[in-house]
Amino acid sequence: MFASARPITLLLLLHLLGSVTSLSIQTPAPPIPSQVSPPSPVPSDVPSFPSSVSVPPSTPPSISSGGESATTARCPLTTSPSTVVVRFADPFTVNCSIPVMGFPVLGWEFELGTTAMPIPEATQGRFLVWSVDRMTEWSIKPMCFALLEQGQCHIDLPVIVYKPPDFVSISVADHSGPMLEGREYTLQCEVQDVAPVGRLAVTFYKGQSALRQLQSNNTKKEPVTEVFTLDIIPSKEDNGAQYWCEAKLELGPDGPQHPPVVMSEKLNATILFGPNLVCPPKLQVREGESLACEVRGNPQPSVTWFRDGQKVALPAHSSKEHAGKYTAWTTGHLGQKNFTVEVEVLGGRGTTNILNGYFLLGVVLIQMITWL
């Protein structure tokens, strides 16, 4: 049986049930005129009803929208599950039931204007199961209906047909190769052939830290390819970081227990920076300590130290005579920079003094042992 316009469906069903003389309803719903549209005229080619069957002109019960229990809306139909979430080309089964007696006909049909699919014959029982062996439609709007003396009521069944992405990739838009510190770049995550894209959540990551989650406003039900973007400004700390993105279909509580997730490959970031001086402009060291002042960059810059206009090497064991101003001339990928460091050498227990102290202590101990 295929879906058709409801007035014709109802009349044909009533004609097939012509032997029914009287039907009673145990829990009749009060009429709500504001919710009911007048019936459509009967086409001339539809057979007339037998004289033993009549449909009172009273108002039908109110109509529930959605696959939840419609008891509170005076239409006691329910579906299980309340929402069908099915992967494209997979089977599904849904049951429509009514908890009370007195409904002569229970059936499935489609909303006008939607694609028709095979549905089971209407029944006079209290439940009707609809099974599909292979879901091949992306957008359908089925409903379960019940006929009664006062008219009919129905309940809509939401159906979500999904397809995980074929592939997810990450790249830097309009750029390749290393990135420069402090400049803005755009990461783009391309999700290929996914449905429905409106239920897709895309998350950008740096390492294991989530940067941002994005969603699409596209309401198309069929598979599409969509690109999500995120602007970043890398710093030298991001050199060697891995950027990646994750695409997850959020299908709700009636969806699969583990939502479909597809991840991109890792994008290894190379950040060019420097030269940068890794020590304070005023440096204090103790006598005997090394004068450590590093210049870093990517790539590693060349460094030449000068003191009083003379090229020097930084001392490994500082003394008072090493105090003064030092200038580093550096050349890196991003250009040339000069840094000046003022060095102050403090007296005290530097490395040399500590070693000397240990030596003197050893001499004293040896002499004490000799005396004993």
mmCIF file with all atom_site columns, C-alpha atoms in Angstrom, residues 230-342:
data_model
loop_
_atom_site.group_PDB
_atom_site.id
_atom_site.type_symbol
_atom_site.label_atom_id
_atom_site.label_alt_id
_atom_site.label_comp_id
_atom_site.label_asym_id
_atom_site.label_entity_id
_atom_site.label_seq_id
_atom_site.pdbx_PDB_ins_code
_atom_site.Cartn_x
_atom_site.Cartn_y
_atom_site.Cartn_z
_atom_site.occupancy
_atom_site.B_iso_or_equiv
_atom_site.pdbx_formal_charge
_atom_site.auth_seq_id
_atom_site.auth_comp_id
_atom_site.auth_asym_id
_atom_site.auth_atom_id
_atom_site.pdbx_PDB_model_num
ATOM 1   C CA . LEU A 1 230 ? 38.943 29.006 12.369 1.00 0.00 ? 230 LEU A CA 1
ATOM 2   C CA . ASP A 1 231 ? 41.350 31.969 12.523 1.00 0.00 ? 231 ASP A CA 1
ATOM 3   C CA . ILE A 1 232 ? 44.556 31.571 14.560 1.00 0.00 ? 232 ILE A CA 1
ATOM 4   C CA . ILE A 1 233 ? 47.574 33.763 15.397 1.00 0.00 ? 233 ILE A CA 1
ATOM 5   C CA . PRO A 1 234 ? 50.483 31.414 16.186 1.00 0.00 ? 234 PRO A CA 1
ATOM 6   C CA . SER A 1 235 ? 53.268 32.231 18.626 1.00 0.00 ? 235 SER A CA 1
ATOM 7   C CA . LYS A 1 236 ? 56.709 30.720 19.097 1.00 0.00 ? 236 LYS A CA 1
ATOM 8   C CA . GLU A 1 237 ? 55.211 28.386 21.737 1.00 0.00 ? 237 GLU A CA 1
ATOM 9   C CA . ASP A 1 238 ? 53.110 26.813 18.952 1.00 0.00 ? 238 ASP A CA 1
ATOM 10  C CA . ASN A 1 239 ? 56.174 25.649 17.029 1.00 0.00 ? 239 ASN A CA 1
ATOM 11  C CA . GLY A 1 240 ? 55.802 21.884 16.649 1.00 0.00 ? 240 GLY A CA 1
ATOM 12  C CA . ALA A 1 241 ? 52.138 21.883 17.742 1.00 0.00 ? 241 ALA A CA 1
ATOM 13  C CA . GLN A 1 242 ? 49.654 19.600 15.983 1.00 0.00 ? 242 GLN A CA 1
ATOM 14  C CA . TYR A 1 243 ? 46.358 20.995 14.699 1.00 0.00 ? 243 TYR A CA 1
ATOM 15  C CA . TRP A 1 244 ? 43.471 18.690 13.765 1.00 0.00 ? 244 TRP A CA 1
ATOM 16  C CA . CYS A 1 245 ? 39.686 18.629 13.569 1.00 0.00 ? 245 CYS A CA 1
ATOM 17  C CA . GLU A 1 246 ? 36.901 16.205 14.438 1.00 0.00 ? 246 GLU A CA 1
ATOM 18  C CA . ALA A 1 247 ? 33.476 15.842 12.786 1.00 0.00 ? 247 ALA A CA 1
ATOM 19  C CA . LYS A 1 248 ? 30.693 14.282 14.883 1.00 0.00 ? 248 LYS A CA 1
ATOM 20  C CA . LEU A 1 249 ? 27.039 13.699 14.010 1.00 0.00 ? 249 LEU A CA 1
ATOM 21  C CA . GLU A 1 250 ? 24.876 14.592 17.013 1.00 0.00 ? 250 GLU A CA 1
ATOM 22  C CA . LEU A 1 251 ? 21.771 12.465 16.467 1.00 0.00 ? 251 LEU A CA 1
ATOM 23  C CA . GLY A 1 252 ? 20.075 12.723 19.859 1.00 0.00 ? 252 GLY A CA 1
ATOM 24  C CA . PRO A 1 253 ? 19.023 10.111 22.421 1.00 0.00 ? 253 PRO A CA 1
ATOM 25  C CA . ASP A 1 254 ? 17.359 7.890  19.782 1.00 0.00 ? 254 ASP A CA 1
ATOM 26  C CA . GLY A 1 255 ? 20.559 7.757  17.721 1.00 0.00 ? 255 GLY A CA 1
ATOM 27  C CA . PRO A 1 256 ? 23.382 5.209  17.974 1.00 0.00 ? 256 PRO A CA 1
ATOM 28  C CA . GLN A 1 257 ? 24.999 4.759  21.381 1.00 0.00 ? 257 GLN A CA 1
ATOM 29  C CA . HIS A 1 258 ? 28.346 5.882  19.945 1.00 0.00 ? 258 HIS A CA 1
ATOM 30  C CA . PRO A 1 259 ? 27.715 8.815  17.569 1.00 0.00 ? 259 PRO A CA 1
ATOM 31  C CA . PRO A 1 260 ? 29.588 8.671  14.242 1.00 0.00 ? 260 PRO A CA 1
ATOM 32  C CA . VAL A 1 261 ? 32.933 10.497 14.582 1.00 0.00 ? 261 VAL A CA 1
ATOM 33  C CA . VAL A 1 262 ? 35.560 11.040 11.877 1.00 0.00 ? 262 VAL A CA 1
ATOM 34  C CA . MET A 1 263 ? 38.891 12.756 12.621 1.00 0.00 ? 263 MET A CA 1
ATOM 35  C CA . SER A 1 264 ? 41.322 14.480 10.290 1.00 0.00 ? 264 SER A CA 1
ATOM 36  C CA . GLU A 1 265 ? 45.029 13.809 10.103 1.00 0.00 ? 265 GLU A CA 1
ATOM 37  C CA . LYS A 1 266 ? 47.377 15.928 12.239 1.00 0.00 ? 266 LYS A CA 1
ATOM 38  C CA . LEU A 1 267 ? 48.767 19.152 10.783 1.00 0.00 ? 267 LEU A CA 1
ATOM 39  C CA . ASN A 1 268 ? 52.288 19.742 12.168 1.00 0.00 ? 268 ASN A CA 1
ATOM 40  C CA . ALA A 1 269 ? 52.880 23.472 12.591 1.00 0.00 ? 269 ALA A CA 1
ATOM 41  C CA . THR A 1 270 ? 56.283 25.020 11.953 1.00 0.00 ? 270 THR A CA 1
ATOM 42  C CA . ILE A 1 271 ? 56.470 28.555 13.327 1.00 0.00 ? 271 ILE A CA 1
ATOM 43  C CA . LEU A 1 272 ? 59.272 30.898 12.256 1.00 0.00 ? 272 LEU A CA 1
ATOM 44  C CA . PHE A 1 273 ? 60.261 33.370 14.985 1.00 0.00 ? 273 PHE A CA 1
ATOM 45  C CA . GLY A 1 274 ? 63.143 35.294 16.467 1.00 0.00 ? 274 GLY A CA 1
ATOM 46  C CA . PRO A 1 275 ? 65.801 36.153 17.126 1.00 0.00 ? 275 PRO A CA 1
ATOM 47  C CA . ASN A 1 276 ? 64.717 36.482 20.796 1.00 0.00 ? 276 ASN A CA 1
ATOM 48  C CA . LEU A 1 277 ? 66.966 37.154 23.795 1.00 0.00 ? 277 LEU A CA 1
ATOM 49  C CA . VAL A 1 278 ? 66.426 34.642 26.616 1.00 0.00 ? 278 VAL A CA 1
ATOM 50  C CA . CYS A 1 279 ? 67.849 36.608 29.540 1.00 0.00 ? 279 CYS A CA 1
ATOM 51  C CA . PRO A 1 280 ? 67.039 39.900 31.294 1.00 0.00 ? 280 PRO A CA 1
ATOM 52  C CA . PRO A 1 281 ? 68.602 43.141 30.025 1.00 0.00 ? 281 PRO A CA 1
ATOM 53  C CA . LYS A 1 282 ? 70.233 43.494 33.460 1.00 0.00 ? 282 LYS A CA 1
ATOM 54  C CA . LEU A 1 283 ? 71.897 40.231 34.465 1.00 0.00 ? 283 LEU A CA 1
ATOM 55  C CA . GLN A 1 284 ? 73.442 39.440 37.848 1.00 0.00 ? 284 GLN A CA 1
ATOM 56  C CA . VAL A 1 285 ? 75.838 36.517 38.285 1.00 0.00 ? 285 VAL A CA 1
ATOM 57  C CA . ARG A 1 286 ? 78.094 35.440 41.127 1.00 0.00 ? 286 ARG A CA 1
ATOM 58  C CA . GLU A 1 287 ? 81.805 35.017 40.895 1.00 0.00 ? 287 GLU A CA 1
ATOM 59  C CA . GLY A 1 288 ? 82.667 31.637 39.454 1.00 0.00 ? 288 GLY A CA 1
ATOM 60  C CA . GLU A 1 289 ? 79.338 31.214 37.665 1.00 0.00 ? 289 GLU A CA 1
ATOM 61  C CA . SER A 1 290 ? 78.984 31.157 33.886 1.00 0.00 ? 290 SER A CA 1
ATOM 62  C CA . LEU A 1 291 ? 77.480 34.086 32.060 1.00 0.00 ? 291 LEU A CA 1
ATOM 63  C CA . ALA A 1 292 ? 74.527 32.357 30.386 1.00 0.00 ? 292 ALA A CA 1
ATOM 64  C CA . CYS A 1 293 ? 72.543 34.487 27.961 1.00 0.00 ? 293 CYS A CA 1
ATOM 65  C CA . GLU A 1 294 ? 70.899 32.635 25.085 1.00 0.00 ? 294 GLU A CA 1
ATOM 66  C CA . VAL A 1 295 ? 69.459 33.917 21.823 1.00 0.00 ? 295 VAL A CA 1
ATOM 67  C CA . ARG A 1 296 ? 66.747 31.705 20.316 1.00 0.00 ? 296 ARG A CA 1
ATOM 68  C CA . GLY A 1 297 ? 64.844 31.577 17.049 1.00 0.00 ? 297 GLY A CA 1
ATOM 69  C CA . ASN A 1 298 ? 63.569 29.288 14.339 1.00 0.00 ? 298 ASN A CA 1
ATOM 70  C CA . PRO A 1 299 ? 65.711 28.766 12.427 1.00 0.00 ? 299 PRO A CA 1
ATOM 71  C CA . GLN A 1 300 ? 68.445 29.186 15.036 1.00 0.00 ? 300 GLN A CA 1
ATOM 72  C CA . PRO A 1 301 ? 70.013 32.640 14.472 1.00 0.00 ? 301 PRO A CA 1
ATOM 73  C CA . SER A 1 302 ? 73.711 33.365 14.303 1.00 0.00 ? 302 SER A CA 1
ATOM 74  C CA . VAL A 1 303 ? 74.988 35.298 17.345 1.00 0.00 ? 303 VAL A CA 1
ATOM 75  C CA . THR A 1 304 ? 78.134 37.382 17.891 1.00 0.00 ? 304 THR A CA 1
ATOM 76  C CA . TRP A 1 305 ? 78.882 38.976 21.288 1.00 0.00 ? 305 TRP A CA 1
ATOM 77  C CA . PHE A 1 306 ? 80.779 42.258 21.676 1.00 0.00 ? 306 PHE A CA 1
ATOM 78  C CA . ARG A 1 307 ? 82.097 44.097 24.715 1.00 0.00 ? 307 ARG A CA 1
ATOM 79  C CA . ASP A 1 308 ? 83.567 47.574 24.463 1.00 0.00 ? 308 ASP A CA 1
ATOM 80  C CA . GLY A 1 309 ? 83.557 47.185 20.680 1.00 0.00 ? 309 GLY A CA 1
ATOM 81  C CA . GLN A 1 310 ? 85.581 43.963 20.838 1.00 0.00 ? 310 GLN A CA 1
ATOM 82  C CA . LYS A 1 311 ? 84.332 40.528 19.851 1.00 0.00 ? 311 LYS A CA 1
ATOM 83  C CA . VAL A 1 312 ? 84.261 38.298 22.915 1.00 0.00 ? 312 VAL A CA 1
ATOM 84  C CA . ALA A 1 313 ? 83.041 34.932 24.163 1.00 0.00 ? 313 ALA A CA 1
ATOM 85  C CA . LEU A 1 314 ? 80.810 34.848 27.217 1.00 0.00 ? 314 LEU A CA 1
ATOM 86  C CA . PRO A 1 315 ? 82.874 33.768 30.247 1.00 0.00 ? 315 PRO A CA 1
ATOM 87  C CA . ALA A 1 316 ? 82.331 30.308 31.693 1.00 0.00 ? 316 ALA A CA 1
ATOM 88  C CA . HIS A 1 317 ? 83.632 31.422 35.142 1.00 0.00 ? 317 HIS A CA 1
ATOM 89  C CA . SER A 1 318 ? 82.746 35.012 35.932 1.00 0.00 ? 318 SER A CA 1
ATOM 90  C CA . SER A 1 319 ? 84.933 37.380 37.870 1.00 0.00 ? 319 SER A CA 1
ATOM 91  C CA . LYS A 1 320 ? 84.702 41.072 38.776 1.00 0.00 ? 320 LYS A CA 1
ATOM 92  C CA . GLU A 1 321 ? 86.565 42.019 35.613 1.00 0.00 ? 321 GLU A CA 1
ATOM 93  C CA . HIS A 1 322 ? 83.787 40.491 33.486 1.00 0.00 ? 322 HIS A CA 1
ATOM 94  C CA . ALA A 1 323 ? 81.219 43.076 34.619 1.00 0.00 ? 323 ALA A CA 1
ATOM 95  C CA . GLY A 1 324 ? 79.994 45.562 32.000 1.00 0.00 ? 324 GLY A CA 1
ATOM 96  C CA . LYS A 1 325 ? 77.820 45.898 28.928 1.00 0.00 ? 325 LYS A CA 1
ATOM 97  C CA . TYR A 1 326 ? 77.613 43.152 26.315 1.00 0.00 ? 326 TYR A CA 1
ATOM 98  C CA . THR A 1 327 ? 75.985 43.499 22.896 1.00 0.00 ? 327 THR A CA 1
ATOM 99  C CA . ALA A 1 328 ? 74.652 40.568 20.844 1.00 0.00 ? 328 ALA A CA 1
ATOM 100 C CA . TRP A 1 329 ? 74.501 40.978 17.090 1.00 0.00 ? 329 TRP A CA 1
ATOM 101 C CA . THR A 1 330 ? 72.039 38.407 15.788 1.00 0.00 ? 330 THR A CA 1
ATOM 102 C CA . THR A 1 331 ? 70.895 37.427 12.307 1.00 0.00 ? 331 THR A CA 1
ATOM 103 C CA . GLY A 1 332 ? 67.907 35.146 11.691 1.00 0.00 ? 332 GLY A CA 1
ATOM 104 C CA . HIS A 1 333 ? 65.300 34.219 9.095  1.00 0.00 ? 333 HIS A CA 1
ATOM 105 C CA . LEU A 1 334 ? 63.189 37.233 10.049 1.00 0.00 ? 334 LEU A CA 1
ATOM 106 C CA . GLY A 1 335 ? 66.059 39.714 9.923  1.00 0.00 ? 335 GLY A CA 1
ATOM 107 C CA . GLN A 1 336 ? 68.778 41.193 12.121 1.00 0.00 ? 336 GLN A CA 1
ATOM 108 C CA . LYS A 1 337 ? 68.435 42.276 15.750 1.00 0.00 ? 337 LYS A CA 1
ATOM 109 C CA . ASN A 1 338 ? 70.840 43.651 18.332 1.00 0.00 ? 338 ASN A CA 1
ATOM 110 C CA . PHE A 1 339 ? 70.482 43.145 22.091 1.00 0.00 ? 339 PHE A CA 1
ATOM 111 C CA . THR A 1 340 ? 72.361 44.807 24.952 1.00 0.00 ? 340 THR A CA 1
ATOM 112 C CA . VAL A 1 341 ? 72.865 43.123 28.347 1.00 0.00 ? 341 VAL A CA 1
ATOM 113 C CA . GLU A 1 342 ? 74.357 44.834 31.383 1.00 0.00 ? 342 GLU A CA 1
#
